[in-house]
Structures are given as structure tokens and as C-alpha cells.
């Protein structure tokens, strides 16, 4: 079956009670039991909810995974996946993840005896060198937020598996439409469904998809034990969102390419970070690993002052954190999404005070370009 058919039908069976074509929002905390221990597979809504189950089947199918779990946010999905490792274990992480992921690993989980090393995973020799006898997981984001560095997922999977470690990929920037990490040996895919999967900037959520049954049992146990579940209403919204994922991603990709090309030719722009450009150092890898390049573009204006001018003079693009919605958003990574990354580390990664990030929406692209042009000028 094709991607759009799966997106529209997986998990979306007509409701067994009423025949409703759209999966209902089961807004309930608990379920009546006919007699003691005799129920319809649903006992308590932290543990199971039909709206959430439908979404879990849907996104798992889109990632080509057997199991899927929906969480209250992207961060809680990542946190649940990190509960597969224990105190004394070592995790290799890409050095340019979303700032919140860095914060969770560096400021929270490191307090519980988990050891993290942050390396540039776009160079496989850095990954090879970072392995220790206690390495149990490699966590990558590709392309990275916001510098758009691409990691070779097959190469990382091969190295990690040779060391008996799991590979986790945060696929938020691509969505399963543009990249399916499991095709390259990745064990677990995480998402902030807040972004492209929901696609309409009206829900916070997260997801973990995987094939290993034992790991899936543990993540399900964690989901129920900690309770950072996606609500029925948010599950409904994301399920509605994924039905149009393919058409939205095509539009984001088309507009993203056009905006990146425009920026690359603009005299006020010093550098553009977009894997779809021939000048991107991993353009060839991105072309092989991804079905497209998506709607995330970052560019260097040269100074905080120049960045501020762009950010404060746009009219169509909205100055806001987040990404992946139908509307174009513009942000300043150094003070917004990556403020929790130390300044010297930010600087070395290229997250300068002059860096601006655009989540290119699906408006008419001439209007987005005209807006950026007038703000730059
Ligand atoms: O916000 P939340 O749903 O918890 O997702 C966190 C997250 C995880 N992974 C990636 C790659 C992300 O970009 C994010 C959230 N990012 C933003 C809010 C942002 O503007 O970049």
C-alpha cells in the first residue's frame, strides 16, 4: 500500500459502536466492567484509550514499525525512550540536537547516572571513536535543528549494532513522508508530533515507534507508569493531521527549496543551511536518504542586529518557536530554541547570534519570498 493510503486508513477503522467514519474522541477516564475483570480491553484511560490507540497504529504504520506509543510531548517521548538505558550506561548523542533534547540529557538524565557524549555524528569516525564498553544507545537527529547537518543513518546503525547498541532517530524535521529511518537500520524513531505530523500548530505531542517487542513492552510499561500520555483530543487532532501529511510535505518541500534558493542568492545573506542546495556538504547523502528536503531553512545574517531586523520586520511570517505547521514561522535559535545550549558550544556549532531559522509553510511561495525580501532589505 502507498504512503497516503496508509496515512488515511491505518488505525482509522469505522467506530465499532456507531460506524462513525472519523475515530471519535473517547473523552473518558475509565471504562465500565461487565463483571470483575471482564471488560472490553479498556480499563483505565492512562493505560488505554481508543482514540490514542488509533493514532498509535497510524503513526507506527507510517514509520513501518510494529509498535507505537503516543506521549504528551516530543520531550516526554524522548524521555520514555531513554528509560531503555540505566544508571552506568553510556549514550552517544549528536552534538546539534534540539536545545530541549540537550537540556533533558545534560541537565536532567545525567543526574541519574546516565553518561552522555555529544559528537558530530555526520562524521562516522566520530561515532566510532565515541564508543565505550558501556555504550547502549546512539541518539541522532537528521537533519539537525537548526544547522541541517545530515547523518548517514545506515552507517551509524551498522557501527552501533556491531557494538550491541540501539540507534534512535528523531525524525521530527522530515516526518515519515520524507524519511523512514527504519529502512536504514534505525531501531527506534521518535517524533515531536507537535510539528509536521499534526501540522496545524494546535497540539503538543510526541511519539516513539519501534519493532523490538521487548523494548516495546518496556516503553508501554513506562508510558503507563509515568503517565505522560497524549490526550484523546490531541490524539484526534494528530490523527486528522496525518491524513494530509503527504500533500502537506510535498508543499513544504516545494516551498522550502524555493525559499532556500532565493536566500542563497540574496546579497544580505551570508550562508544558507538547507540540504537541498548543491552547496550543502551532505547534499548527496540527503538525496539518497530522504525523499525530499522539507521546509526547514536556516540562514546567517552576520550579526544579532541584522537578525533582529529580519525577525522584527517580517509581516507574513510569524516570529515564534516551533515548526512544521501550515503557516510560516521565523525564529532566532540562539535565544529561543537553543538558549539552553552554552554560548561557546552554540557558536562552535554555527548557532550564532546572526542565525535565523524559517519553518517554511504552505502559503503561496511568492508571498513568503516577498516577505523575507522586504524584511532583509
Ligand atoms: O516541543 P515538543 O513537542 O516536546 O518536542 C520537542 C522537540 C523534539 N525534537 C525536535 C527535533 C524538536 O524540534 C522539538 C521541538 N522543537 C521546537 C519547539 C523548535 O522550535 O525547534
Short mmCIF file of C-alpha atoms and ligand atoms in Angstrom, two decimals, residues 72-78 97-101 139 141 143-146 170-173 190-195 203-206 296 320-323 329 331 336-338 357, ligand 1:
data_model
loop_
_atom_site.label_atom_id
_atom_site.label_comp_id
_atom_site.label_asym_id
_atom_site.label_seq_id
_atom_site.Cartn_x
_atom_site.Cartn_y
_atom_site.Cartn_z
CA UNK A 72 2.16 14.28 25.87
CA UNK A 73 5.09 15.96 24.09
CA UNK A 74 8.12 15.22 21.96
CA UNK A 75 10.25 15.59 25.08
CA UNK A 76 8.24 13.02 27.03
CA UNK A 77 8.55 10.57 24.10
CA UNK A 78 12.35 11.01 24.13
CA UNK A 97 20.08 18.30 18.68
CA UNK A 98 17.08 20.43 19.56
CA UNK A 99 18.05 22.52 22.63
CA UNK A 100 15.40 20.83 24.77
CA UNK A 101 16.86 17.39 23.99
CA UNK A 139 20.71 9.15 19.55
CA UNK A 141 18.67 13.92 14.76
CA UNK A 143 18.79 16.82 9.58
CA UNK A 144 19.69 18.62 12.81
CA UNK A 145 17.86 21.53 14.37
CA UNK A 146 18.75 24.19 13.24
CA UNK A 170 14.49 11.94 16.00
CA UNK A 171 12.65 12.20 12.68
CA UNK A 172 10.70 15.35 13.52
CA UNK A 173 12.23 17.58 10.80
CA UNK A 190 10.91 9.48 17.93
CA UNK A 191 8.83 12.46 16.90
CA UNK A 192 7.55 15.70 18.21
CA UNK A 193 4.04 15.29 16.70
CA UNK A 194 3.66 18.99 17.55
CA UNK A 195 5.36 19.67 14.21
CA UNK A 203 -1.33 20.49 19.64
CA UNK A 204 1.73 19.41 21.64
CA UNK A 205 2.57 15.72 21.40
CA UNK A 206 5.25 13.09 20.91
CA UNK A 296 13.24 23.90 7.37
CA UNK A 320 7.54 32.17 17.13
CA UNK A 321 9.15 28.97 18.38
CA UNK A 322 8.06 25.69 16.81
CA UNK A 323 7.84 24.49 13.22
CA UNK A 329 7.26 30.70 11.33
CA UNK A 331 12.79 32.20 14.90
CA UNK A 336 14.84 30.75 21.56
CA UNK A 337 15.07 27.01 20.79
CA UNK A 338 18.76 26.61 21.67
CA UNK A 357 15.55 29.83 11.14
O1 LIG B 1 8.06 20.54 21.91
P1 LIG B 1 7.97 19.05 21.96
O2 LIG B 1 6.74 18.50 21.33
O3 LIG B 1 8.21 18.50 23.33
O4 LIG B 1 9.15 18.48 21.02
C1 LIG B 1 10.49 18.64 21.31
C2 LIG B 1 11.32 18.51 20.07
C3 LIG B 1 11.93 17.30 19.80
N1 LIG B 1 12.68 17.12 18.70
C4 LIG B 1 12.86 18.11 17.81
C5 LIG B 1 13.71 17.88 16.60
C6 LIG B 1 12.26 19.36 18.02
O5 LIG B 1 12.46 20.32 17.11
C7 LIG B 1 11.47 19.57 19.19
C8 LIG B 1 10.84 20.87 19.48
N2 LIG B 1 11.34 21.95 18.75
C9 LIG B 1 10.91 23.23 18.83
C10 LIG B 1 9.98 23.66 19.69
C11 LIG B 1 11.57 24.16 17.89
O6 LIG B 1 11.07 25.28 17.65
O7 LIG B 1 12.61 23.78 17.34
#
